[in-house]
CSV table of C-alpha atoms and ligand atoms in Angstrom, one decimal:
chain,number,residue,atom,x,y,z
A,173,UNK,CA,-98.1,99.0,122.7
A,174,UNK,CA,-100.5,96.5,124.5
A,175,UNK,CA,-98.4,93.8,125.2
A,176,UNK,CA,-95.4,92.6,127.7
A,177,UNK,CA,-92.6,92.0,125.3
A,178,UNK,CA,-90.6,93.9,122.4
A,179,UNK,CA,-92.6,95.5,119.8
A,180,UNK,CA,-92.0,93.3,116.3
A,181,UNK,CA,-89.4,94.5,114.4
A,182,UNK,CA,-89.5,92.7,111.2
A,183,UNK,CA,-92.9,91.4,109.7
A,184,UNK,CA,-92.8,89.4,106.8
A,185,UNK,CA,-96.7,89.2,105.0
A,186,UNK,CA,-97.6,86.4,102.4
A,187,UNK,CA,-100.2,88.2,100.9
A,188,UNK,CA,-103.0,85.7,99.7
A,189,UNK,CA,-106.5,85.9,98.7
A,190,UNK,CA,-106.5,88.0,95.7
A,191,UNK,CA,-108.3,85.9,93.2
A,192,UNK,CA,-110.9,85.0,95.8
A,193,UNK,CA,-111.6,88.5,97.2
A,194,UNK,CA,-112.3,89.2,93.2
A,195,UNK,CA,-114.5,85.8,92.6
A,196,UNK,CA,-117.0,86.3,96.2
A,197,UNK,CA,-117.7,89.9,93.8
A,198,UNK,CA,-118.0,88.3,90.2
A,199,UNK,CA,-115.4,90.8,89.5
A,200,UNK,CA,-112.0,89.5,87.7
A,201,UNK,CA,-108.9,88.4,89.4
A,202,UNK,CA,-107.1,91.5,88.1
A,203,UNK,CA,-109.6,93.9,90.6
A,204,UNK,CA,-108.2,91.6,93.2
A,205,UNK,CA,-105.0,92.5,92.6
A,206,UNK,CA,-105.4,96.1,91.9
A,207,UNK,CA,-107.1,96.2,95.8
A,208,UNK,CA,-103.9,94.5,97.0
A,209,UNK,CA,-102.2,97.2,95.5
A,210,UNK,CA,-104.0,99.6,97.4
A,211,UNK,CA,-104.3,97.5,101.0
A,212,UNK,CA,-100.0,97.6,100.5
A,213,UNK,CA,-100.4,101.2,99.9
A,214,UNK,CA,-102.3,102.0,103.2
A,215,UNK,CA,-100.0,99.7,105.3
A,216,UNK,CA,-96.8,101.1,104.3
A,217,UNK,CA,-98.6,104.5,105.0
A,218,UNK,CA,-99.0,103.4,108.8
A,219,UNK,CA,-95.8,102.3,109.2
A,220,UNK,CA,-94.7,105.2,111.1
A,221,UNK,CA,-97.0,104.5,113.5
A,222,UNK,CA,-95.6,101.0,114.8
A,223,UNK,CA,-92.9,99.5,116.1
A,224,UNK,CA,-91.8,98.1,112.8
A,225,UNK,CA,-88.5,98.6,111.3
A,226,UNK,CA,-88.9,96.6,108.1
A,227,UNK,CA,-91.7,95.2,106.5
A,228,UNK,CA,-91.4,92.5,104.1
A,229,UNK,CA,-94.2,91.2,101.4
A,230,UNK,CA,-94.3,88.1,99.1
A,231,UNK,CA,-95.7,90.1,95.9
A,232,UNK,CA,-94.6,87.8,93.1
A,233,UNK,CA,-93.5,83.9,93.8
A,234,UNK,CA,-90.8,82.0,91.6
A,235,UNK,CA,-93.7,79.5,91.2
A,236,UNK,CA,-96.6,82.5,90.3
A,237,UNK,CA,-94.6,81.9,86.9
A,238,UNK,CA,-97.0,79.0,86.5
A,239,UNK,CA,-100.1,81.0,86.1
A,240,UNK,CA,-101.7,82.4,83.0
A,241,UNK,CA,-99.4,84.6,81.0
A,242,UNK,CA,-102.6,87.2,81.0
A,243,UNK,CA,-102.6,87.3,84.9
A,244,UNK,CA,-98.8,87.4,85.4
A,245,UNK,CA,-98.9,90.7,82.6
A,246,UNK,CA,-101.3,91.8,84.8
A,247,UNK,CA,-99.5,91.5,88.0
A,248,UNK,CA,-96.3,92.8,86.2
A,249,UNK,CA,-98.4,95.6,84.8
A,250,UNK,CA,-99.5,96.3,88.3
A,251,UNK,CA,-96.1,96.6,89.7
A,252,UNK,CA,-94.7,99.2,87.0
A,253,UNK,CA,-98.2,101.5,88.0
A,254,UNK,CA,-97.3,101.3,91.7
A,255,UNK,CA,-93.5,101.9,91.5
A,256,UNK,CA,-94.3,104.7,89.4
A,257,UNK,CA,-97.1,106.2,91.4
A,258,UNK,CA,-96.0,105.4,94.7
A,259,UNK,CA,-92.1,106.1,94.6
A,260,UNK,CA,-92.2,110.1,95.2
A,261,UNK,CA,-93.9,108.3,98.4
A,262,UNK,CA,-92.1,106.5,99.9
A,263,UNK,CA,-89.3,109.2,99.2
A,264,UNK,CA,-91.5,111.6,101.3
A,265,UNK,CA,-92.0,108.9,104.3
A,266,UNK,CA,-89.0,108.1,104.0
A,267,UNK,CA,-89.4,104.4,103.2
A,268,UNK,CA,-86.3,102.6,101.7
A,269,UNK,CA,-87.2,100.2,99.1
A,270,UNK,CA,-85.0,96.6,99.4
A,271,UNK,CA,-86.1,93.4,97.1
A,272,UNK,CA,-85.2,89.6,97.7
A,273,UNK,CA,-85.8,87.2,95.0
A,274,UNK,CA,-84.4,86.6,91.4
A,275,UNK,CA,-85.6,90.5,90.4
A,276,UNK,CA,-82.9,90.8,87.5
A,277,UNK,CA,-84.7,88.3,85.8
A,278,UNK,CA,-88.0,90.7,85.4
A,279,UNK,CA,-88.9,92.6,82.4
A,280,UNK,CA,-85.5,95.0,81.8
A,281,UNK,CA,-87.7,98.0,81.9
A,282,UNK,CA,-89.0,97.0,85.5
A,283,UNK,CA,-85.2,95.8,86.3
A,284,UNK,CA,-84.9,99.9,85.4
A,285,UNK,CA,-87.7,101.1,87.2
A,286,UNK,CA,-87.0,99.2,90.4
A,287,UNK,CA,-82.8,99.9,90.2
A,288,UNK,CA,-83.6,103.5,90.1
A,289,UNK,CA,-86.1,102.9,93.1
A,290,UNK,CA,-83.5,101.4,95.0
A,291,UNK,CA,-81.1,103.9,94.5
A,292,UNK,CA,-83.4,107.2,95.4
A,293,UNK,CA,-84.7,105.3,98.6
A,294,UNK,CA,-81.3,104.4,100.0
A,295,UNK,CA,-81.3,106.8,102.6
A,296,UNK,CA,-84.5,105.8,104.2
A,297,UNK,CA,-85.0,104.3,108.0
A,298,UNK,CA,-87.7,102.0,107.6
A,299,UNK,CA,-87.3,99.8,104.6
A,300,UNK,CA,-90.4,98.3,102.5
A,301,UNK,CA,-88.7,94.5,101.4
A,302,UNK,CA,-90.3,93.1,98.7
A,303,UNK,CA,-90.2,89.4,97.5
A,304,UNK,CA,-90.2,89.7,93.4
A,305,UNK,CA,-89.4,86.4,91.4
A,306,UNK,CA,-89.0,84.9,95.2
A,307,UNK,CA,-88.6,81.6,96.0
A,308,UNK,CA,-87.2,80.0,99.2
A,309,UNK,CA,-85.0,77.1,98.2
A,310,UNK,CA,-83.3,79.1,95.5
A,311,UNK,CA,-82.3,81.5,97.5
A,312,UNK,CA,-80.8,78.9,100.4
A,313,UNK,CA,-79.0,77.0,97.3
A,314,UNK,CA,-77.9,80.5,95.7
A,315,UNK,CA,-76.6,81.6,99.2
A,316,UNK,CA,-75.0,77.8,99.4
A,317,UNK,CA,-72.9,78.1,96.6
A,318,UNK,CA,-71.5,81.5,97.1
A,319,UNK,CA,-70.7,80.9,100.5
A,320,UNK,CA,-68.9,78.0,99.0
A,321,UNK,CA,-67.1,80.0,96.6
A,322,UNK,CA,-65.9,82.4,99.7
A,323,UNK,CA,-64.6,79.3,101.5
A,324,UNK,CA,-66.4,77.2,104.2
A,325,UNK,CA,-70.5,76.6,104.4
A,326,UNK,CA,-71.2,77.9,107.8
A,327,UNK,CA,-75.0,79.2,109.3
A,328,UNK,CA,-73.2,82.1,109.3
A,329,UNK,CA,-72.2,82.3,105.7
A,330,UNK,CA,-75.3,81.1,104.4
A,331,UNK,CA,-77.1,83.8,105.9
A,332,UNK,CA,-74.8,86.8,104.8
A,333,UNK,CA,-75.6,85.7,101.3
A,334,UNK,CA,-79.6,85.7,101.8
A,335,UNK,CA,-81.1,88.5,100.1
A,336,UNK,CA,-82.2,89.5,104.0
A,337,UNK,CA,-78.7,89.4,105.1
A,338,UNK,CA,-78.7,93.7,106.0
A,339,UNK,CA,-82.9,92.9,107.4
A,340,UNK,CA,-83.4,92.6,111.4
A,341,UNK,CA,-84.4,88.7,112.3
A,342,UNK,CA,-87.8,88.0,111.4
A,343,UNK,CA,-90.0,88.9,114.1
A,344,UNK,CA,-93.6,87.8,112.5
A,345,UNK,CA,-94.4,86.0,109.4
A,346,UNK,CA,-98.8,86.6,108.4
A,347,UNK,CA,-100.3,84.9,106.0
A,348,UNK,CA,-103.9,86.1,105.0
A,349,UNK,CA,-106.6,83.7,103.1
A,350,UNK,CA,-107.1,81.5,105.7
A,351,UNK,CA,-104.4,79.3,103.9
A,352,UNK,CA,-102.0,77.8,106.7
A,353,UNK,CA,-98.8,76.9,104.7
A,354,UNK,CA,-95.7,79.3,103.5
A,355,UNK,CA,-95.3,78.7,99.9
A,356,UNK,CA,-91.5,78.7,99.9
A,357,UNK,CA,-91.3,81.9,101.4
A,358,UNK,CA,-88.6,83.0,104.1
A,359,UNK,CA,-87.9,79.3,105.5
A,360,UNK,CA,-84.7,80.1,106.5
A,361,UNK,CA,-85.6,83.3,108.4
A,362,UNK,CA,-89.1,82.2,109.8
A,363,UNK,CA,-86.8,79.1,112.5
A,364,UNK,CA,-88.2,81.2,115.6
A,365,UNK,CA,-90.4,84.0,113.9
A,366,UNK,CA,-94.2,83.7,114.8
A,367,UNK,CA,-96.6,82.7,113.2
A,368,UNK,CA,-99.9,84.6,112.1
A,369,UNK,CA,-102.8,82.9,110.0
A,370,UNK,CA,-106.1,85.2,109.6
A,371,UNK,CA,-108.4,84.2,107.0
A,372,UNK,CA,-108.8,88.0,105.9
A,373,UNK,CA,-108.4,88.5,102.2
A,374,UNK,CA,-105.2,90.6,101.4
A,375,UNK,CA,-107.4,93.3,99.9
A,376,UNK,CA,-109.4,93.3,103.0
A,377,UNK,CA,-106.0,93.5,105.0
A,378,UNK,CA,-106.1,96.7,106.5
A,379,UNK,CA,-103.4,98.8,108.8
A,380,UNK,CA,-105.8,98.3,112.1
A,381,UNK,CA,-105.3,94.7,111.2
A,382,UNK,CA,-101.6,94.8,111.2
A,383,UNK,CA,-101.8,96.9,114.4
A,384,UNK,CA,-103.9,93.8,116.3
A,385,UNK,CA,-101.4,91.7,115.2
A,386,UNK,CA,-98.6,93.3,116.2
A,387,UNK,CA,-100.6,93.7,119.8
A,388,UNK,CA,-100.5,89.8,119.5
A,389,UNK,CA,-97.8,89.1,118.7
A,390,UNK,CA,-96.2,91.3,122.2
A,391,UNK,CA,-98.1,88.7,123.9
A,392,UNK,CA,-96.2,86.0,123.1
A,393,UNK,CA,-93.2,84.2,124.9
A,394,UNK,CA,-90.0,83.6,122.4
A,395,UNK,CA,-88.3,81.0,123.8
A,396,UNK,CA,-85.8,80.4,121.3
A,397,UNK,CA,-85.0,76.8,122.5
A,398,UNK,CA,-84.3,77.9,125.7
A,399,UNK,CA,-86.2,77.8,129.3
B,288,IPE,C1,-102.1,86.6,96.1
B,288,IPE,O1,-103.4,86.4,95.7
B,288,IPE,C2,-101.4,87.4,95.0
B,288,IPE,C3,-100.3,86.7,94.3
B,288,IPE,C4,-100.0,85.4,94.5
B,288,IPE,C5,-99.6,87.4,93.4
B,288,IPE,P1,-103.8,85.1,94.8
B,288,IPE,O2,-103.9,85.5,93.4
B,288,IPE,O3,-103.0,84.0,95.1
B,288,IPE,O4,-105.3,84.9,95.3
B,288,IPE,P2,-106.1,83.5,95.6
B,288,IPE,O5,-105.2,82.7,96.5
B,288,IPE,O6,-106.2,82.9,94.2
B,288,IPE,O7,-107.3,83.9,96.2
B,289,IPE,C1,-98.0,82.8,97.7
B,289,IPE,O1,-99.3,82.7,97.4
B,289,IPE,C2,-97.3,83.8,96.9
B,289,IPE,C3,-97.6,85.2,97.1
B,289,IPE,C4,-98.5,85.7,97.9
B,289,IPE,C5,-96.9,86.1,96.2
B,289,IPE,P1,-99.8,81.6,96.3
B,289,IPE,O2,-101.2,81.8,96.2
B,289,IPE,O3,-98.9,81.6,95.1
B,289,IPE,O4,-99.5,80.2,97.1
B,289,IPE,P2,-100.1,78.8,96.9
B,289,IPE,O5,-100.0,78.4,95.5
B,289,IPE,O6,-101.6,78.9,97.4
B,289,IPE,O7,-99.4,77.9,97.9
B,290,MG,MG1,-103.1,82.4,96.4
């Protein structure tokens, strides 16, 4: 650790740049997708070797709905390969697998896959959270309603019914693509996490990368609203 403060705990990654990664190689959008696969691979690989405790990525948006149906069976295609390949993994690192977003709604057979994924990683330390069917203001409005239901809408409340509810506080939010906006991602948790725009592609994203910005990010002052 390089810096003066805490080492980041929770980092939260949008990871963008897929389709242009592909497009600067005349190469389709799915090959930009398949590299993302294999950049998320390498990172959760080097987890071990950081101060992170959980590390949570935006893989499919509420919104990504939007695109062609031949890119989103692609990315859903995608995910089945990697749970399947990747699982006895993550088992092995110990990696516990946790999901926020609207996951039920997927394909049943990937509801399966990722149910049975939850279960067998349970007993991990570091948890893998990833954003499926994810979008920000439904999950404020879902947590909303069944705080309601329990009684009184407090912050408090609100946040035991967001999908991060059992996560630390967001540490670090990245977003890669040179894009500088969050996409309805974590706007709850991100209040006082940093903030971290590189214009690396995600499938150029690589663990040294994560490692300089965690080195950044331990030179920053949190404030917190206070002096
Ligand atoms: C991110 O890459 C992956 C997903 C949103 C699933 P994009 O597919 O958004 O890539 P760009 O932004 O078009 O380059
Ligand atoms: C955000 O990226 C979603 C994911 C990375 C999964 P998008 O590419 O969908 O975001 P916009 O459309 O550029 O805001
Ligand atoms: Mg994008």
């Amino acid at each position: 650790m390089s810096g003066e403060g805490p080492g980041a705990r929770h980092v939260a990654i949008i990871m963008d740049g897929n389709g242009r990664w592909a497009k600067r190689r005349h190469l389709p959008r799915a090959m930009g997708h398949r590299k993302g696969v294999e950049a998320v691979r390498e990172l959760v690989r080097s987890l071990k070797e950081t101060s992170i405790e959980c590390l949570t990525l935006y893989a499919f948006s509420s919104e990504n709905w939007k695109r062609p149906e031949e890119e989103v069976d692609d990315l859903m295609n995608l995910m089945r390969k990697f749970i399947k390949s990747d699982l006895p993994e993550f088992i092995a690192n110990d990696v516990k697998l946790h999901i926020l977003g609207d996951w039920q709604g997927l394909a049943a057979d990937i509801v399966e896959m990722l149910e049975d994924a939850l279960a067998q990683t349970s007993g991990g330390s570091r948890t893998l959270a990833v954003a499926l069917n994810y979008g920000s203001h439904a999950e404020i409005t879902r947590a909303a309603k069944l705080a309601a239901a329990d009684g009184e809408i407090t912050e408090q409340a609100i946040e035991h019914h967001l999908f991060s509810a059992e996560l630390p506080p967001l540490d670090l939010l990245i977003r890669t693509s040179g894009e500088v906006r969050l996409s309805n991602f974590l706007l709850w948790q991100a209040a006082y996490a940093e903030m971290l725009f590189t214009d690396v592609l995600w499938p150029d994203f690589t663990p040294d990368h994560l490692k300089r910005a965690l080195d950044d990010f331990e030179t920053r002052e949190r404030r917190f609203g206070g002096r």
